């Protein structure tokens, strides 16, 4: 089991989203904490950003980093696709 942690900036971005999208992200994080990044479908490594992975929820992207030693996953960023990779 993994601990899910949100960077402060990701938490602020999440609060700005609709309740529906927020709930979908929280549901995803619950499953993610049980399985980890490498055991879930739909999570892809980002090229050029070592150790960062992304998951698509509608038109939004959730960027993640997993620390397997500490059993912690950090949500690095939550934003629309067109702004997620900049």
PDB file of C-alpha atoms in Angstrom:
ATOM      1  CA  UNK A   1       0.000   0.000   0.000  1.00  0.00           C
ATOM      2  CA  UNK A   2       1.241   3.474  -0.921  1.00  0.00           C
ATOM      3  CA  UNK A   3       0.690   6.817   0.749  1.00  0.00           C
ATOM      4  CA  UNK A   4      -0.657   9.518  -1.575  1.00  0.00           C
ATOM      5  CA  UNK A   5       0.722  13.027  -1.085  1.00  0.00           C
ATOM      6  CA  UNK A   6      -0.243  16.178  -3.010  1.00  0.00           C
ATOM      7  CA  UNK A   7       2.250  18.930  -3.693  1.00  0.00           C
ATOM      8  CA  UNK A   8       0.839  22.209  -2.407  1.00  0.00           C
ATOM      9  CA  UNK A   9       0.497  23.589  -5.934  1.00  0.00           C
ATOM     10  CA  UNK A  10      -1.322  20.421  -7.102  1.00  0.00           C
ATOM     11  CA  UNK A  11      -3.745  20.655  -4.174  1.00  0.00           C
ATOM     12  CA  UNK A  12      -4.544  24.279  -5.093  1.00  0.00           C
ATOM     13  CA  UNK A  13      -5.089  23.310  -8.743  1.00  0.00           C
ATOM     14  CA  UNK A  14      -7.390  20.484  -7.644  1.00  0.00           C
ATOM     15  CA  UNK A  15      -9.556  22.811  -5.540  1.00  0.00           C
ATOM     16  CA  UNK A  16     -10.273  24.955  -8.603  1.00  0.00           C
ATOM     17  CA  UNK A  17     -11.806  22.029 -10.525  1.00  0.00           C
ATOM     18  CA  UNK A  18     -15.452  20.974 -10.582  1.00  0.00           C
ATOM     19  CA  UNK A  19     -16.717  18.613  -7.877  1.00  0.00           C
ATOM     20  CA  UNK A  20     -17.144  15.844 -10.471  1.00  0.00           C
ATOM     21  CA  UNK A  21     -13.513  15.997 -11.618  1.00  0.00           C
ATOM     22  CA  UNK A  22     -12.284  16.289  -8.030  1.00  0.00           C
ATOM     23  CA  UNK A  23     -14.203  13.153  -7.066  1.00  0.00           C
ATOM     24  CA  UNK A  24     -12.847  11.240 -10.063  1.00  0.00           C
ATOM     25  CA  UNK A  25      -9.297  12.228  -9.063  1.00  0.00           C
ATOM     26  CA  UNK A  26      -9.863  11.216  -5.422  1.00  0.00           C
ATOM     27  CA  UNK A  27     -11.308   7.863  -6.561  1.00  0.00           C
ATOM     28  CA  UNK A  28      -8.271   7.344  -8.802  1.00  0.00           C
ATOM     29  CA  UNK A  29      -5.930   8.143  -5.883  1.00  0.00           C
ATOM     30  CA  UNK A  30      -7.693   5.599  -3.678  1.00  0.00           C
ATOM     31  CA  UNK A  31      -7.109   2.812  -6.209  1.00  0.00           C
ATOM     32  CA  UNK A  32      -3.601   4.101  -6.890  1.00  0.00           C
ATOM     33  CA  UNK A  33      -2.694   3.844  -3.197  1.00  0.00           C
ATOM     34  CA  UNK A  34      -3.601   0.156  -3.270  1.00  0.00           C
ATOM     35  CA  UNK A  35      -1.881  -0.777  -6.530  1.00  0.00           C
ATOM     36  CA  UNK A  36       0.961   1.674  -7.162  1.00  0.00           C
ATOM     37  CA  UNK A  37       1.875   3.288 -10.478  1.00  0.00           C
ATOM     38  CA  UNK A  38       3.351   0.218 -12.108  1.00  0.00           C
ATOM     39  CA  UNK A  39       0.314  -2.011 -11.569  1.00  0.00           C
ATOM     40  CA  UNK A  40      -2.346   0.235 -13.111  1.00  0.00           C
ATOM     41  CA  UNK A  41      -3.554   0.554 -16.680  1.00  0.00           C
ATOM     42  CA  UNK A  42      -3.529   3.957 -18.347  1.00  0.00           C
ATOM     43  CA  UNK A  43      -0.510   5.399 -16.527  1.00  0.00           C
ATOM     44  CA  UNK A  44       2.302   6.354 -18.875  1.00  0.00           C
ATOM     45  CA  UNK A  45       5.840   7.580 -18.331  1.00  0.00           C
ATOM     46  CA  UNK A  46       6.563  11.056 -19.660  1.00  0.00           C
ATOM     47  CA  UNK A  47       9.441  11.321 -22.070  1.00  0.00           C
ATOM     48  CA  UNK A  48      12.018  13.887 -21.061  1.00  0.00           C
ATOM     49  CA  UNK A  49      10.776  13.975 -17.448  1.00  0.00           C
ATOM     50  CA  UNK A  50      12.501  11.106 -15.648  1.00  0.00           C
ATOM     51  CA  UNK A  51      10.416   9.532 -12.907  1.00  0.00           C
ATOM     52  CA  UNK A  52       7.219  11.436 -13.785  1.00  0.00           C
ATOM     53  CA  UNK A  53       4.103   9.617 -14.949  1.00  0.00           C
ATOM     54  CA  UNK A  54       0.744  10.811 -16.172  1.00  0.00           C
ATOM     55  CA  UNK A  55      -2.832   9.663 -15.948  1.00  0.00           C
ATOM     56  CA  UNK A  56      -5.698  11.039 -18.005  1.00  0.00           C
ATOM     57  CA  UNK A  57      -9.015  11.926 -16.388  1.00  0.00           C
ATOM     58  CA  UNK A  58     -11.222  13.499 -19.038  1.00  0.00           C
ATOM     59  CA  UNK A  59      -9.450  16.554 -20.413  1.00  0.00           C
ATOM     60  CA  UNK A  60      -7.227  16.766 -17.314  1.00  0.00           C
ATOM     61  CA  UNK A  61      -3.846  15.184 -16.632  1.00  0.00           C
ATOM     62  CA  UNK A  62      -2.585  14.072 -13.236  1.00  0.00           C
ATOM     63  CA  UNK A  63       1.218  14.016 -13.080  1.00  0.00           C
ATOM     64  CA  UNK A  64       2.704  11.604 -10.552  1.00  0.00           C
ATOM     65  CA  UNK A  65       5.995  10.538  -9.002  1.00  0.00           C
ATOM     66  CA  UNK A  66       6.429   7.245  -7.134  1.00  0.00           C
ATOM     67  CA  UNK A  67       9.001   6.625  -4.398  1.00  0.00           C
ATOM     68  CA  UNK A  68       9.030   2.838  -4.106  1.00  0.00           C
ATOM     69  CA  UNK A  69      11.410   2.807  -1.150  1.00  0.00           C
ATOM     70  CA  UNK A  70       9.226   5.046   1.025  1.00  0.00           C
ATOM     71  CA  UNK A  71       6.009   3.632  -0.495  1.00  0.00           C
ATOM     72  CA  UNK A  72       4.824   7.137  -1.372  1.00  0.00           C
ATOM     73  CA  UNK A  73       3.225   8.567  -4.516  1.00  0.00           C
ATOM     74  CA  UNK A  74       3.268  12.326  -4.981  1.00  0.00           C
ATOM     75  CA  UNK A  75       0.708  14.098  -7.148  1.00  0.00           C
ATOM     76  CA  UNK A  76       2.944  16.677  -8.774  1.00  0.00           C
ATOM     77  CA  UNK A  77       0.428  18.523 -10.943  1.00  0.00           C
ATOM     78  CA  UNK A  78      -3.260  18.493 -11.910  1.00  0.00           C
ATOM     79  CA  UNK A  79      -4.168  20.571 -14.931  1.00  0.00           C
ATOM     80  CA  UNK A  80      -5.801  20.617 -18.376  1.00  0.00           C
ATOM     81  CA  UNK A  81      -3.879  18.759 -21.061  1.00  0.00           C
ATOM     82  CA  UNK A  82      -2.776  21.916 -22.876  1.00  0.00           C
ATOM     83  CA  UNK A  83      -1.095  23.255 -19.706  1.00  0.00           C
ATOM     84  CA  UNK A  84       0.026  20.028 -18.035  1.00  0.00           C
ATOM     85  CA  UNK A  85       3.361  19.630 -19.770  1.00  0.00           C
ATOM     86  CA  UNK A  86       4.719  23.156 -19.562  1.00  0.00           C
TER      87      UNK A  86
END
